[in-house]
Amino acid sequence: MQEDPKPEMNSTQKPKSWQMKTGVISMVVSIPVFLLAFLIPFLDFEAKIKVTVTTALLIAAEILFWGGGLLAGKELFTKYKSYFNPKNWFSKKKTDRDTDD
């Protein structure tokens, strides 16, 4: 009998690359979907339609972001989540040169 040349992945190995790519794409796509919700109130539709579409867009953006986070993995999700935090937008990043002085 021949052994399978591809050993099974255990929990300590990296996730499949397609999962990570799909997760990152999903998180990036969630941004324009979220931003579209802010444009809907300015369109010429009935209030009921505006509320429904805005709610649907916000729910879809949340599902895309958190679903992408699950696919991408904890480390990558935490990294991208910190980019979306407004507190981190203007803070100076510490580099190796800053700590050596």
Short mmCIF file of C-alpha atoms in Angstrom, two decimals, residues 11-67:
data_model
loop_
_atom_site.label_atom_id
_atom_site.label_comp_id
_atom_site.label_asym_id
_atom_site.label_seq_id
_atom_site.Cartn_x
_atom_site.Cartn_y
_atom_site.Cartn_z
CA SER A 11 -4.54 22.82 13.80
CA THR A 12 -1.06 24.36 14.15
CA GLN A 13 -0.49 24.82 10.41
CA LYS A 14 -1.52 27.93 8.46
CA PRO A 15 -5.02 28.01 6.98
CA LYS A 16 -5.45 27.43 3.28
CA SER A 17 -4.50 30.39 1.13
CA TRP A 18 -7.91 30.55 -0.54
CA GLN A 19 -9.53 31.03 2.86
CA MET A 20 -7.21 33.89 3.71
CA LYS A 21 -7.64 35.57 0.31
CA THR A 22 -11.42 35.21 0.46
CA GLY A 23 -11.45 36.60 3.98
CA VAL A 24 -9.36 39.64 3.09
CA ILE A 25 -11.42 40.32 -0.03
CA SER A 26 -14.61 40.02 2.01
CA MET A 27 -13.33 42.49 4.61
CA VAL A 28 -12.25 44.97 1.92
CA VAL A 29 -15.58 44.68 0.07
CA SER A 30 -17.42 45.42 3.32
CA ILE A 31 -15.99 48.97 3.37
CA PRO A 32 -17.74 50.32 0.23
CA VAL A 33 -20.93 48.49 1.20
CA PHE A 34 -20.83 50.25 4.57
CA LEU A 35 -20.10 53.62 2.94
CA LEU A 36 -23.02 53.21 0.53
CA ALA A 37 -25.35 53.31 3.53
CA PHE A 38 -24.41 56.96 4.05
CA LEU A 39 -25.42 57.89 0.48
CA ILE A 40 -28.91 56.36 0.58
CA PRO A 41 -30.57 59.16 2.63
CA PHE A 42 -29.65 61.67 -0.07
CA LEU A 43 -31.40 59.75 -2.85
CA ASP A 44 -34.91 60.59 -4.00
CA PHE A 45 -36.88 57.61 -2.64
CA GLU A 46 -39.61 57.15 -0.08
CA ALA A 47 -38.48 57.10 3.55
CA LYS A 48 -39.53 53.46 3.98
CA ILE A 49 -37.32 52.37 1.08
CA LYS A 50 -34.38 54.42 2.39
CA VAL A 51 -34.63 52.86 5.84
CA THR A 52 -34.94 49.34 4.42
CA VAL A 53 -32.02 49.67 2.01
CA THR A 54 -29.79 51.37 4.59
CA THR A 55 -30.51 48.65 7.14
CA ALA A 56 -29.84 45.92 4.59
CA LEU A 57 -26.53 47.51 3.58
CA LEU A 58 -25.35 47.85 7.17
CA ILE A 59 -26.26 44.24 7.95
CA ALA A 60 -24.55 43.03 4.75
CA ALA A 61 -21.40 45.03 5.57
CA GLU A 62 -21.24 43.54 9.07
CA ILE A 63 -21.74 40.00 7.76
CA LEU A 64 -19.03 40.51 5.12
CA PHE A 65 -16.56 41.95 7.63
CA TRP A 66 -17.04 39.39 10.39
CA GLY A 67 -17.33 36.48 7.94
#
